[in-house]
PDB file of C-alpha atoms in Angstrom:
ATOM      1  CA  MET Z   1     -29.049 175.855   8.935  1.00 88.00           C
ATOM      2  CA  GLY Z   2     -27.612 179.363   8.672  1.00 91.00           C
ATOM      3  CA  LEU Z   3     -23.964 178.471   9.220  1.00 94.00           C
ATOM      4  CA  PRO Z   4     -23.705 175.922   6.384  1.00 94.00           C
ATOM      5  CA  MET Z   5     -25.517 178.361   4.113  1.00 95.00           C
ATOM      6  CA  ALA Z   6     -23.045 181.117   5.005  1.00 95.00           C
ATOM      7  CA  THR Z   7     -20.144 178.686   4.610  1.00 96.00           C
ATOM      8  CA  ASN Z   8     -21.236 177.701   1.121  1.00 96.00           C
ATOM      9  CA  ALA Z   9     -21.585 181.348   0.112  1.00 95.00           C
ATOM     10  CA  ALA Z  10     -18.114 182.120   1.455  1.00 95.00           C
ATOM     11  CA  ASN Z  11     -16.621 179.073  -0.270  1.00 95.00           C
ATOM     12  CA  ALA Z  12     -18.063 180.365  -3.544  1.00 95.00           C
ATOM     13  CA  GLY Z  13     -16.107 183.593  -3.131  1.00 94.00           C
ATOM     14  CA  HIS Z  14     -18.722 185.901  -1.606  1.00 93.00           C
ATOM     15  CA  ARG Z  15     -17.660 188.131   1.271  1.00 92.00           C
ATOM     16  CA  VAL Z  16     -19.811 187.160   4.237  1.00 94.00           C
ATOM     17  CA  ILE Z  17     -20.397 189.155   7.426  1.00 95.00           C
ATOM     18  CA  ALA Z  18     -22.185 186.971   9.979  1.00 94.00           C
ATOM     19  CA  ALA Z  19     -23.911 187.556  13.314  1.00 92.00           C
ATOM     20  CA  ASP Z  20     -25.476 185.296  15.921  1.00 91.00           C
ATOM     21  CA  THR Z  21     -26.497 185.542  19.554  1.00 85.00           C
ATOM     22  CA  ALA Z  22     -24.820 182.232  20.477  1.00 87.00           C
ATOM     23  CA  ASP Z  23     -21.098 182.207  21.311  1.00 90.00           C
ATOM     24  CA  THR Z  24     -20.670 178.729  19.845  1.00 92.00           C
ATOM     25  CA  ALA Z  25     -22.182 179.823  16.528  1.00 91.00           C
ATOM     26  CA  ARG Z  26     -20.004 182.941  16.380  1.00 92.00           C
ATOM     27  CA  ARG Z  27     -16.857 180.926  17.043  1.00 94.00           C
ATOM     28  CA  ALA Z  28     -17.803 178.374  14.398  1.00 94.00           C
ATOM     29  CA  ALA Z  29     -18.463 181.122  11.848  1.00 94.00           C
ATOM     30  CA  ALA Z  30     -15.207 182.904  12.655  1.00 94.00           C
ATOM     31  CA  ALA Z  31     -13.311 179.686  11.892  1.00 95.00           C
ATOM     32  CA  VAL Z  32     -14.600 179.621   8.309  1.00 95.00           C
ATOM     33  CA  PRO Z  33     -12.320 181.343   5.762  1.00 95.00           C
ATOM     34  CA  GLY Z  34     -14.166 184.247   4.154  1.00 94.00           C
ATOM     35  CA  ILE Z  35     -16.581 184.834   7.054  1.00 95.00           C
ATOM     36  CA  GLU Z  36     -16.191 187.870   9.299  1.00 95.00           C
ATOM     37  CA  VAL Z  37     -18.262 187.976  12.487  1.00 94.00           C
ATOM     38  CA  ALA Z  38     -20.061 191.214  13.400  1.00 92.00           C
ATOM     39  CA  PRO Z  39     -21.218 192.050  16.939  1.00 91.00           C
ATOM     40  CA  SER Z  40     -24.911 192.180  15.974  1.00 89.00           C
ATOM     41  CA  PRO Z  41     -27.277 191.679  13.021  1.00 89.00           C
ATOM     42  CA  ALA Z  42     -27.674 195.448  12.731  1.00 90.00           C
ATOM     43  CA  ALA Z  43     -23.896 195.903  12.592  1.00 91.00           C
ATOM     44  CA  ALA Z  44     -23.695 193.345   9.802  1.00 90.00           C
ATOM     45  CA  ALA Z  45     -26.587 194.943   7.917  1.00 90.00           C
ATOM     46  CA  ARG Z  46     -24.953 198.386   7.984  1.00 90.00           C
ATOM     47  CA  ARG Z  47     -22.058 197.018   5.931  1.00 89.00           C
ATOM     48  CA  ALA Z  48     -23.946 194.695   3.581  1.00 88.00           C
ATOM     49  CA  ALA Z  49     -25.537 195.180   0.189  1.00 86.00           C
ATOM     50  CA  PHE Z  50     -28.108 192.578   1.137  1.00 91.00           C
ATOM     51  CA  VAL Z  51     -28.865 190.453   4.192  1.00 95.00           C
ATOM     52  CA  PHE Z  52     -29.864 186.810   4.662  1.00 96.00           C
ATOM     53  CA  THR Z  53     -31.377 185.649   7.937  1.00 95.00           C
ATOM     54  CA  CYS Z  54     -32.150 182.094   9.063  1.00 94.00           C
ATOM     55  CA  LEU Z  55     -33.758 181.959  12.509  1.00 92.00           C
ATOM     56  CA  PRO Z  56     -35.604 179.355  14.610  1.00 89.00           C
ATOM     57  CA  SER Z  57     -38.821 181.179  15.523  1.00 90.00           C
ATOM     58  CA  ALA Z  58     -41.129 184.087  14.761  1.00 92.00           C
ATOM     59  CA  GLU Z  59     -40.008 185.730  17.996  1.00 93.00           C
ATOM     60  CA  ALA Z  60     -36.375 185.580  16.899  1.00 92.00           C
ATOM     61  CA  VAL Z  61     -37.256 186.988  13.465  1.00 94.00           C
ATOM     62  CA  ARG Z  62     -39.193 189.892  14.980  1.00 94.00           C
ATOM     63  CA  SER Z  63     -36.365 190.632  17.393  1.00 93.00           C
ATOM     64  CA  VAL Z  64     -33.644 190.600  14.739  1.00 93.00           C
ATOM     65  CA  TYR Z  65     -35.628 192.772  12.345  1.00 94.00           C
ATOM     66  CA  LEU Z  66     -37.901 194.908  14.500  1.00 93.00           C
ATOM     67  CA  GLY Z  67     -36.171 195.050  17.893  1.00 88.00           C
ATOM     68  CA  ASN Z  68     -34.675 198.255  19.286  1.00 84.00           C
ATOM     69  CA  ALA Z  69     -31.283 197.390  17.796  1.00 79.00           C
ATOM     70  CA  GLY Z  70     -32.693 195.402  14.878  1.00 89.00           C
ATOM     71  CA  ILE Z  71     -32.079 195.545  11.164  1.00 93.00           C
ATOM     72  CA  ALA Z  72     -35.057 197.830  10.494  1.00 91.00           C
ATOM     73  CA  ALA Z  73     -33.730 200.450  12.910  1.00 88.00           C
ATOM     74  CA  CYS Z  74     -30.586 200.877  10.818  1.00 87.00           C
ATOM     75  CA  ALA Z  75     -32.042 200.077   7.397  1.00 89.00           C
ATOM     76  CA  ARG Z  76     -31.017 202.436   4.635  1.00 90.00           C
ATOM     77  CA  PRO Z  77     -32.719 203.019   1.290  1.00 92.00           C
ATOM     78  CA  GLY Z  78     -31.760 200.285  -1.140  1.00 91.00           C
ATOM     79  CA  LEU Z  79     -30.985 197.605   1.456  1.00 94.00           C
ATOM     80  CA  LEU Z  80     -32.424 194.223   0.480  1.00 96.00           C
ATOM     81  CA  THR Z  81     -33.129 191.594   3.133  1.00 96.00           C
ATOM     82  CA  CYS Z  82     -34.042 187.952   2.589  1.00 97.00           C
ATOM     83  CA  ASP Z  83     -35.410 185.873   5.457  1.00 97.00           C
ATOM     84  CA  CYS Z  84     -35.030 182.105   5.132  1.00 96.00           C
ATOM     85  CA  SER Z  85     -36.874 181.274   8.364  1.00 95.00           C
ATOM     86  CA  THR Z  86     -40.117 179.301   8.652  1.00 94.00           C
ATOM     87  CA  VAL Z  87     -42.657 181.727  10.113  1.00 94.00           C
ATOM     88  CA  ASP Z  88     -46.275 182.785   9.774  1.00 94.00           C
ATOM     89  CA  PRO Z  89     -46.750 184.748   6.528  1.00 95.00           C
ATOM     90  CA  SER Z  90     -48.077 187.694   8.546  1.00 95.00           C
ATOM     91  CA  VAL Z  91     -44.600 188.036  10.074  1.00 94.00           C
ATOM     92  CA  ALA Z  92     -43.017 188.274   6.621  1.00 95.00           C
ATOM     93  CA  ARG Z  93     -45.527 190.918   5.552  1.00 96.00           C
ATOM     94  CA  SER Z  94     -45.077 192.997   8.705  1.00 95.00           C
ATOM     95  CA  ILE Z  95     -41.305 193.033   8.221  1.00 95.00           C
ATOM     96  CA  ARG Z  96     -41.754 193.936   4.550  1.00 95.00           C
ATOM     97  CA  ASP Z  97     -43.976 196.869   5.535  1.00 95.00           C
ATOM     98  CA  GLU Z  98     -41.550 198.129   8.185  1.00 94.00           C
ATOM     99  CA  LEU Z  99     -38.548 197.940   5.876  1.00 95.00           C
ATOM    100  CA  GLU Z 100     -40.322 199.514   2.912  1.00 94.00           C
ATOM    101  CA  ALA Z 101     -41.287 202.460   5.115  1.00 94.00           C
ATOM    102  CA  ARG Z 102     -37.523 203.045   5.419  1.00 92.00           C
ATOM    103  CA  GLY Z 103     -36.825 202.617   1.711  1.00 94.00           C
ATOM    104  CA  ALA Z 104     -35.495 199.062   2.055  1.00 95.00           C
ATOM    105  CA  ARG Z 105     -36.918 195.886   0.493  1.00 95.00           C
ATOM    106  CA  HIS Z 106     -37.637 192.406   1.821  1.00 96.00           C
ATOM    107  CA  LEU Z 107     -38.017 188.892   0.452  1.00 97.00           C
ATOM    108  CA  ASP Z 108     -39.245 185.818   2.297  1.00 96.00           C
ATOM    109  CA  ALA Z 109     -37.334 182.765   1.099  1.00 97.00           C
ATOM    110  CA  PRO Z 110     -37.887 179.840   3.487  1.00 97.00           C
ATOM    111  CA  ILE Z 111     -35.480 176.973   3.180  1.00 95.00           C
ATOM    112  CA  PHE Z 112     -36.658 173.454   2.288  1.00 94.00           C
ATOM    113  CA  GLY Z 113     -34.368 170.670   3.453  1.00 90.00           C
ATOM    114  CA  SER Z 114     -32.362 169.188   6.300  1.00 86.00           C
ATOM    115  CA  PRO Z 115     -29.158 170.386   7.998  1.00 86.00           C
ATOM    116  CA  GLN Z 116     -27.210 167.799   6.002  1.00 87.00           C
ATOM    117  CA  GLN Z 117     -28.727 169.082   2.761  1.00 91.00           C
ATOM    118  CA  ALA Z 118     -27.772 172.619   3.804  1.00 93.00           C
ATOM    119  CA  ARG Z 119     -24.172 171.502   4.273  1.00 93.00           C
ATOM    120  CA  GLU Z 120     -24.225 169.909   0.813  1.00 95.00           C
ATOM    121  CA  ALA Z 121     -25.943 172.931  -0.817  1.00 95.00           C
ATOM    122  CA  GLN Z 122     -28.877 170.673  -1.715  1.00 96.00           C
ATOM    123  CA  VAL Z 123     -31.690 172.641  -0.077  1.00 96.00           C
ATOM    124  CA  PHE Z 124     -34.381 174.471  -2.058  1.00 97.00           C
ATOM    125  CA  PHE Z 125     -35.851 177.943  -1.625  1.00 98.00           C
ATOM    126  CA  ALA Z 126     -39.334 179.248  -2.359  1.00 98.00           C
ATOM    127  CA  VAL Z 127     -39.083 183.029  -2.750  1.00 98.00           C
ATOM    128  CA  SER Z 128     -41.761 185.704  -2.530  1.00 97.00           C
ATOM    129  CA  GLY Z 129     -41.864 189.478  -2.554  1.00 96.00           C
ATOM    130  CA  ARG Z 130     -40.972 191.722  -5.478  1.00 95.00           C
ATOM    131  CA  GLU Z 131     -39.902 189.448  -8.308  1.00 95.00           C
ATOM    132  CA  SER Z 132     -37.350 192.004  -9.526  1.00 95.00           C
ATOM    133  CA  ASP Z 133     -35.501 191.707  -6.202  1.00 96.00           C
ATOM    134  CA  LEU Z 134     -34.969 187.986  -6.685  1.00 96.00           C
ATOM    135  CA  ALA Z 135     -32.398 188.664  -9.425  1.00 95.00           C
ATOM    136  CA  VAL Z 136     -30.235 190.488  -6.863  1.00 94.00           C
ATOM    137  CA  VAL Z 137     -29.929 187.535  -4.468  1.00 94.00           C
ATOM    138  CA  ALA Z 138     -30.226 184.699  -7.008  1.00 96.00           C
ATOM    139  CA  PRO Z 139     -26.440 184.302  -7.469  1.00 95.00           C
ATOM    140  CA  VAL Z 140     -25.979 183.786  -3.723  1.00 95.00           C
ATOM    141  CA  LEU Z 141     -28.994 181.467  -3.481  1.00 96.00           C
ATOM    142  CA  ALA Z 142     -27.360 179.397  -6.203  1.00 96.00           C
ATOM    143  CA  THR Z 143     -24.263 178.835  -4.045  1.00 96.00           C
ATOM    144  CA  MET Z 144     -26.387 177.602  -1.133  1.00 96.00           C
ATOM    145  CA  SER Z 145     -28.930 175.367  -2.860  1.00 97.00           C
ATOM    146  CA  ARG Z 146     -29.951 173.106  -5.702  1.00 97.00           C
ATOM    147  CA  GLY Z 147     -32.512 175.657  -6.851  1.00 97.00           C
ATOM    148  CA  HIS Z 148     -35.224 178.169  -6.078  1.00 97.00           C
ATOM    149  CA  ARG Z 149     -38.628 179.233  -7.373  1.00 97.00           C
ATOM    150  CA  TYR Z 150     -40.492 182.533  -7.262  1.00 98.00           C
ATOM    151  CA  VAL Z 151     -44.003 181.928  -5.917  1.00 98.00           C
ATOM    152  CA  GLY Z 152     -45.694 185.340  -5.582  1.00 97.00           C
ATOM    153  CA  GLY Z 153     -46.130 188.380  -3.365  1.00 96.00           C
ATOM    154  CA  ALA Z 154     -44.925 188.833   0.206  1.00 95.00           C
ATOM    155  CA  GLY Z 155     -45.874 185.945   2.473  1.00 95.00           C
ATOM    156  CA  ALA Z 156     -46.630 183.438  -0.301  1.00 97.00           C
ATOM    157  CA  ALA Z 157     -43.394 181.495   0.219  1.00 98.00           C
ATOM    158  CA  CYS Z 158     -43.944 181.334   3.990  1.00 96.00           C
ATOM    159  CA  THR Z 159     -47.464 180.025   3.414  1.00 97.00           C
ATOM    160  CA  ILE Z 160     -46.228 177.294   1.081  1.00 97.00           C
ATOM    161  CA  LYS Z 161     -43.463 176.322   3.510  1.00 96.00           C
ATOM    162  CA  ALA Z 162     -45.875 176.162   6.452  1.00 96.00           C
ATOM    163  CA  LEU Z 163     -48.296 173.924   4.552  1.00 96.00           C
ATOM    164  CA  GLN Z 164     -45.489 171.717   3.272  1.00 95.00           C
ATOM    165  CA  ASN Z 165     -44.126 171.257   6.774  1.00 94.00           C
ATOM    166  CA  GLY Z 166     -47.607 170.595   8.117  1.00 95.00           C
ATOM    167  CA  LEU Z 167     -47.932 167.814   5.559  1.00 95.00           C
ATOM    168  CA  GLY Z 168     -44.535 166.451   6.571  1.00 93.00           C
ATOM    169  CA  MET Z 169     -45.333 166.441  10.286  1.00 94.00           C
ATOM    170  CA  ALA Z 170     -48.668 164.752   9.579  1.00 95.00           C
ATOM    171  CA  HIS Z 171     -46.713 162.051   7.698  1.00 93.00           C
ATOM    172  CA  ALA Z 172     -44.459 161.669  10.727  1.00 92.00           C
ATOM    173  CA  ALA Z 173     -47.408 161.320  13.114  1.00 93.00           C
ATOM    174  CA  ALA Z 174     -49.239 158.867  10.850  1.00 94.00           C
ATOM    175  CA  ALA Z 175     -46.085 156.788  10.448  1.00 93.00           C
ATOM    176  CA  GLY Z 176     -45.712 156.676  14.237  1.00 92.00           C
ATOM    177  CA  GLU Z 177     -49.234 155.283  14.558  1.00 94.00           C
ATOM    178  CA  VAL Z 178     -48.695 152.641  11.892  1.00 94.00           C
ATOM    179  CA  LEU Z 179     -45.412 151.542  13.454  1.00 94.00           C
ATOM    180  CA  ALA Z 180     -47.154 151.184  16.817  1.00 93.00           C
ATOM    181  CA  LEU Z 181     -49.844 149.062  15.159  1.00 94.00           C
ATOM    182  CA  CYS Z 182     -47.159 146.928  13.464  1.00 93.00           C
ATOM    183  CA  ARG Z 183     -45.663 146.080  16.833  1.00 92.00           C
ATOM    184  CA  ARG Z 184     -49.082 145.366  18.352  1.00 92.00           C
ATOM    185  CA  LEU Z 185     -49.871 142.951  15.490  1.00 94.00           C
ATOM    186  CA  GLY Z 186     -46.577 141.147  15.941  1.00 93.00           C
ATOM    187  CA  LEU Z 187     -44.998 142.231  12.654  1.00 94.00           C
ATOM    188  CA  ASP Z 188     -41.300 142.889  12.239  1.00 95.00           C
ATOM    189  CA  VAL Z 189     -41.303 146.670  11.915  1.00 94.00           C
ATOM    190  CA  MET Z 190     -38.130 146.916   9.835  1.00 95.00           C
ATOM    191  CA  THR Z 191     -39.503 144.346   7.378  1.00 96.00           C
ATOM    192  CA  PHE Z 192     -42.687 146.404   7.066  1.00 96.00           C
ATOM    193  CA  ILE Z 193     -40.667 149.548   6.332  1.00 96.00           C
ATOM    194  CA  ASP Z 194     -38.523 147.730   3.761  1.00 96.00           C
ATOM    195  CA  VAL Z 195     -41.597 146.428   1.935  1.00 96.00           C
ATOM    196  CA  VAL Z 196     -43.255 149.865   1.845  1.00 95.00           C
ATOM    197  CA  ILE Z 197     -40.113 151.390   0.358  1.00 95.00           C
ATOM    198  CA  GLU Z 198     -39.534 148.582  -2.135  1.00 96.00           C
ATOM    199  CA  ALA Z 199     -43.159 148.557  -3.274  1.00 95.00           C
ATOM    200  CA  ARG Z 200     -43.198 152.373  -3.619  1.00 93.00           C
ATOM    201  CA  GLY Z 201     -46.947 152.383  -3.136  1.00 88.00           C
ATOM    202  CA  LEU Z 202     -49.175 155.052  -1.600  1.00 90.00           C
ATOM    203  CA  GLY Z 203     -47.685 154.471   1.844  1.00 90.00           C
ATOM    204  CA  CYS Z 204     -44.184 155.422   0.709  1.00 90.00           C
ATOM    205  CA  SER Z 205     -43.121 158.996   1.414  1.00 88.00           C
ATOM    206  CA  LYS Z 206     -39.912 160.891   2.041  1.00 85.00           C
ATOM    207  CA  PHE Z 207     -40.526 160.458   5.759  1.00 88.00           C
ATOM    208  CA  VAL Z 208     -40.768 156.675   5.397  1.00 92.00           C
ATOM    209  CA  GLU Z 209     -37.705 156.534   3.159  1.00 91.00           C
ATOM    210  CA  ASP Z 210     -35.453 158.804   5.232  1.00 89.00           C
ATOM    211  CA  TYR Z 211     -36.672 158.606   8.825  1.00 90.00           C
ATOM    212  CA  ALA Z 212     -38.983 155.656   9.540  1.00 91.00           C
ATOM    213  CA  ARG Z 213     -36.148 153.284  10.480  1.00 92.00           C
ATOM    214  CA  HIS Z 214     -34.875 155.837  12.984  1.00 89.00           C
ATOM    215  CA  ALA Z 215     -38.376 156.283  14.389  1.00 89.00           C
ATOM    216  CA  ALA Z 216     -38.768 152.503  14.691  1.00 90.00           C
ATOM    217  CA  ALA Z 217     -35.382 152.053  16.383  1.00 87.00           C
ATOM    218  CA  GLY Z 218     -35.509 155.148  18.573  1.00 83.00           C
ATOM    219  CA  SER Z 219     -32.253 156.332  16.982  1.00 83.00           C
ATOM    220  CA  ASP Z 220     -31.203 159.775  15.777  1.00 80.00           C
ATOM    221  CA  SER Z 221     -30.946 160.512  12.063  1.00 77.00           C
ATOM    222  CA  GLY Z 222     -29.045 163.743  12.659  1.00 74.00           C
ATOM    223  CA  SER Z 223     -31.918 165.743  11.218  1.00 76.00           C
ATOM    224  CA  GLY Z 224     -34.030 168.510  12.744  1.00 82.00           C
ATOM    225  CA  ARG Z 225     -34.871 168.895  16.414  1.00 89.00           C
ATOM    226  CA  LEU Z 226     -38.323 168.165  17.745  1.00 93.00           C
ATOM    227  CA  TYR Z 227     -38.964 171.718  18.986  1.00 94.00           C
ATOM    228  CA  ILE Z 228     -38.665 172.968  15.391  1.00 92.00           C
ATOM    229  CA  ALA Z 229     -41.056 170.259  14.169  1.00 93.00           C
ATOM    230  CA  ALA Z 230     -43.540 171.158  16.911  1.00 95.00           C
ATOM    231  CA  LYS Z 231     -43.417 174.795  15.845  1.00 94.00           C
ATOM    232  CA  ASP Z 232     -43.998 173.814  12.213  1.00 94.00           C
ATOM    233  CA  ALA Z 233     -46.909 171.492  13.023  1.00 96.00           C
ATOM    234  CA  ALA Z 234     -48.536 174.220  15.099  1.00 96.00           C
ATOM    235  CA  LEU Z 235     -48.010 176.803  12.355  1.00 95.00           C
ATOM    236  CA  ALA Z 236     -49.903 174.712   9.776  1.00 96.00           C
ATOM    237  CA  ARG Z 237     -52.698 174.074  12.297  1.00 97.00           C
ATOM    238  CA  ASP Z 238     -52.919 177.779  13.114  1.00 96.00           C
ATOM    239  CA  LEU Z 239     -53.196 178.727   9.441  1.00 96.00           C
ATOM    240  CA  ALA Z 240     -56.151 176.345   9.162  1.00 96.00           C
ATOM    241  CA  ARG Z 241     -57.770 177.947  12.186  1.00 96.00           C
ATOM    242  CA  GLN Z 242     -57.210 181.421  10.757  1.00 95.00           C
ATOM    243  CA  ALA Z 243     -58.887 180.278   7.537  1.00 95.00           C
ATOM    244  CA  SER Z 244     -61.840 178.922   9.583  1.00 97.00           C
ATOM    245  CA  ILE Z 245     -61.482 175.444   8.117  1.00 95.00           C
ATOM    246  CA  ALA Z 246     -61.691 172.290  10.243  1.00 96.00           C
ATOM    247  CA  LEU Z 247     -58.686 170.053   9.515  1.00 95.00           C
ATOM    248  CA  PRO Z 248     -58.558 167.348  12.204  1.00 96.00           C
ATOM    249  CA  ILE Z 249     -55.445 165.628  10.839  1.00 96.00           C
ATOM    250  CA  LEU Z 250     -53.387 168.819  11.182  1.00 96.00           C
ATOM    251  CA  GLU Z 251     -54.897 169.337  14.641  1.00 96.00           C
ATOM    252  CA  ALA Z 252     -53.977 165.814  15.730  1.00 95.00           C
ATOM    253  CA  SER Z 253     -50.449 166.125  14.340  1.00 95.00           C
ATOM    254  CA  ALA Z 254     -49.850 169.388  16.188  1.00 97.00           C
ATOM    255  CA  ASP Z 255     -51.232 167.826  19.375  1.00 96.00           C
ATOM    256  CA  ALA Z 256     -48.825 164.873  19.108  1.00 95.00           C
ATOM    257  CA  PHE Z 257     -45.812 167.154  18.757  1.00 96.00           C
ATOM    258  CA  ALA Z 258     -47.051 169.360  21.603  1.00 97.00           C
ATOM    259  CA  ALA Z 259     -47.269 166.271  23.801  1.00 95.00           C
ATOM    260  CA  ALA Z 260     -43.703 165.355  22.874  1.00 95.00           C
ATOM    261  CA  MET Z 261     -42.604 168.837  23.892  1.00 96.00           C
ATOM    262  CA  GLU Z 262     -44.393 168.462  27.232  1.00 96.00           C
ATOM    263  CA  ALA Z 263     -42.603 165.131  27.717  1.00 94.00           C
ATOM    264  CA  GLY Z 264     -39.249 166.910  27.555  1.00 95.00           C
ATOM    265  CA  LEU Z 265     -38.200 165.747  24.082  1.00 93.00           C
ATOM    266  CA  ALA Z 266     -37.654 169.228  22.616  1.00 94.00           C
ATOM    267  CA  GLU Z 267     -33.948 168.784  21.844  1.00 92.00           C
ATOM    268  CA  GLU Z 268     -34.260 165.238  20.505  1.00 91.00           C
ATOM    269  CA  GLU Z 269     -34.569 164.193  16.873  1.00 89.00           C
ATOM    270  CA  PHE Z 270     -38.076 165.045  15.632  1.00 91.00           C
ATOM    271  CA  THR Z 271     -38.867 161.367  15.022  1.00 90.00           C
ATOM    272  CA  ALA Z 272     -38.995 161.017  18.820  1.00 91.00           C
ATOM    273  CA  VAL Z 273     -42.665 161.961  18.474  1.00 92.00           C
ATOM    274  CA  SER Z 274     -43.199 158.287  17.576  1.00 91.00           C
ATOM    275  CA  ARG Z 275     -42.466 157.363  21.193  1.00 90.00           C
ATOM    276  CA  ILE Z 276     -45.270 159.618  22.411  1.00 90.00           C
ATOM    277  CA  ILE Z 277     -47.649 158.195  19.815  1.00 92.00           C
ATOM    278  CA  ALA Z 278     -46.726 154.642  20.840  1.00 89.00           C
ATOM    279  CA  LYS Z 279     -47.336 155.466  24.494  1.00 88.00           C
ATOM    280  CA  ARG Z 280     -50.768 156.919  23.661  1.00 85.00           C
ATOM    281  CA  ALA Z 281     -51.578 153.730  21.756  1.00 82.00           C
ATOM    282  CA  GLY Z 282     -50.645 151.582  24.755  1.00 81.00           C
ATOM    283  CA  ASP Z 283     -47.597 150.262  22.936  1.00 71.00           C
ATOM    284  CA  GLY Z 284     -44.178 150.210  24.578  1.00 62.00           C
ATOM    285  CA  GLY Z 285     -42.607 151.514  21.405  1.00 60.00           C
ATOM    286  CA  PRO Z 286     -38.894 151.728  20.685  1.00 60.00           C
ATOM    287  CA  ARG Z 287     -36.400 152.498  23.398  1.00 50.00           C
ATOM    288  CA  ARG Z 288     -33.827 155.052  22.279  1.00 49.00           C
ATOM    289  CA  GLY Z 289     -30.779 153.355  20.791  1.00 45.00           C
ATOM    290  CA  GLU Z 290     -32.480 150.043  19.934  1.00 45.00           C
ATOM    291  CA  GLY Z 291     -32.065 148.596  16.460  1.00 43.00           C
TER     292      GLY Z 291
END
C-alpha cells in the first residue's frame, strides 16, 4: 500500500524520500520519478519535514519507530510523523509518547481500502492525534486518497480501523459459511450471489459485492493477502478480550483465519479462508481457479 501512496504524492509534485527493507520495493520506488530512496527510515526522517509510514505489522511499526536505528532515535523537535498502518491503538500511543519526549509529534492515520484503491488514490484515512497537526499533512493526504476524517485523540483512528476490519473479516467468514451451505443444498452459488447483490437486502455487503464470486470460484481478486486479514481479525478479537466483553462472532472469525494460516494459505488472497470454512463444514468447496 505504501508504494502507490508515495507514487501518488510524487505525481502531485511533492518531493518524496522513501525507505523499505525489501530490495524489490526499493527498486520499484527508485523507478518512480520524484521518489528518492534512502538507506533507512531514520535516514529519510532526518531529511523530511514530516514522515508517513505504512507497515504490515505492529512488530514492523515498533522496529521502524522505536528500534535502535529507528525514527525516534533521530527525531528532532518539530518532526511530525503519520503512521498509516493497522495496529493496536496502544502501539500508536506508545510511539506518540516516545516521539513527544523528543519534541516530535505523531498522528495515527490508518488507511481504509484495497491496493487497487491505493493505486487510484481512492482510499480513505481516519486520523487521530493532535487535530492541529492534521492541517500539516492534509495536503499530502489529499493526493493519496478520496478523503480523510479526524476522529479524536491518539489511538482513536487505530481503534476504529481495527473494529472496521473485524467487521469485514466477520463478513468474509459468514459469507464462506453461507456459500458452503449453498453448495450443500444444491444451489448454483453464482446465482445466489447475483440475487443477493441485485436484491440489495440485508445480506448484501461490500464483501459480497466485491469478493464473494472470487471466494466461490477459488480465484484471486488481486486484493489483500490472507496473513494481513488474519492479523486484522485477531486484532479486533483481542480488543474485545481487553475490554472483557464476550464476542463469539469475532472469536470465530479470528479462529477461521488462524486455521487458514495454519493450512499454509498466508500469501493467498484473503478470500481463501472460504476453503477452510468449507472443509470444516464437510463441503468440498471451490478448487482454486474454478469458475
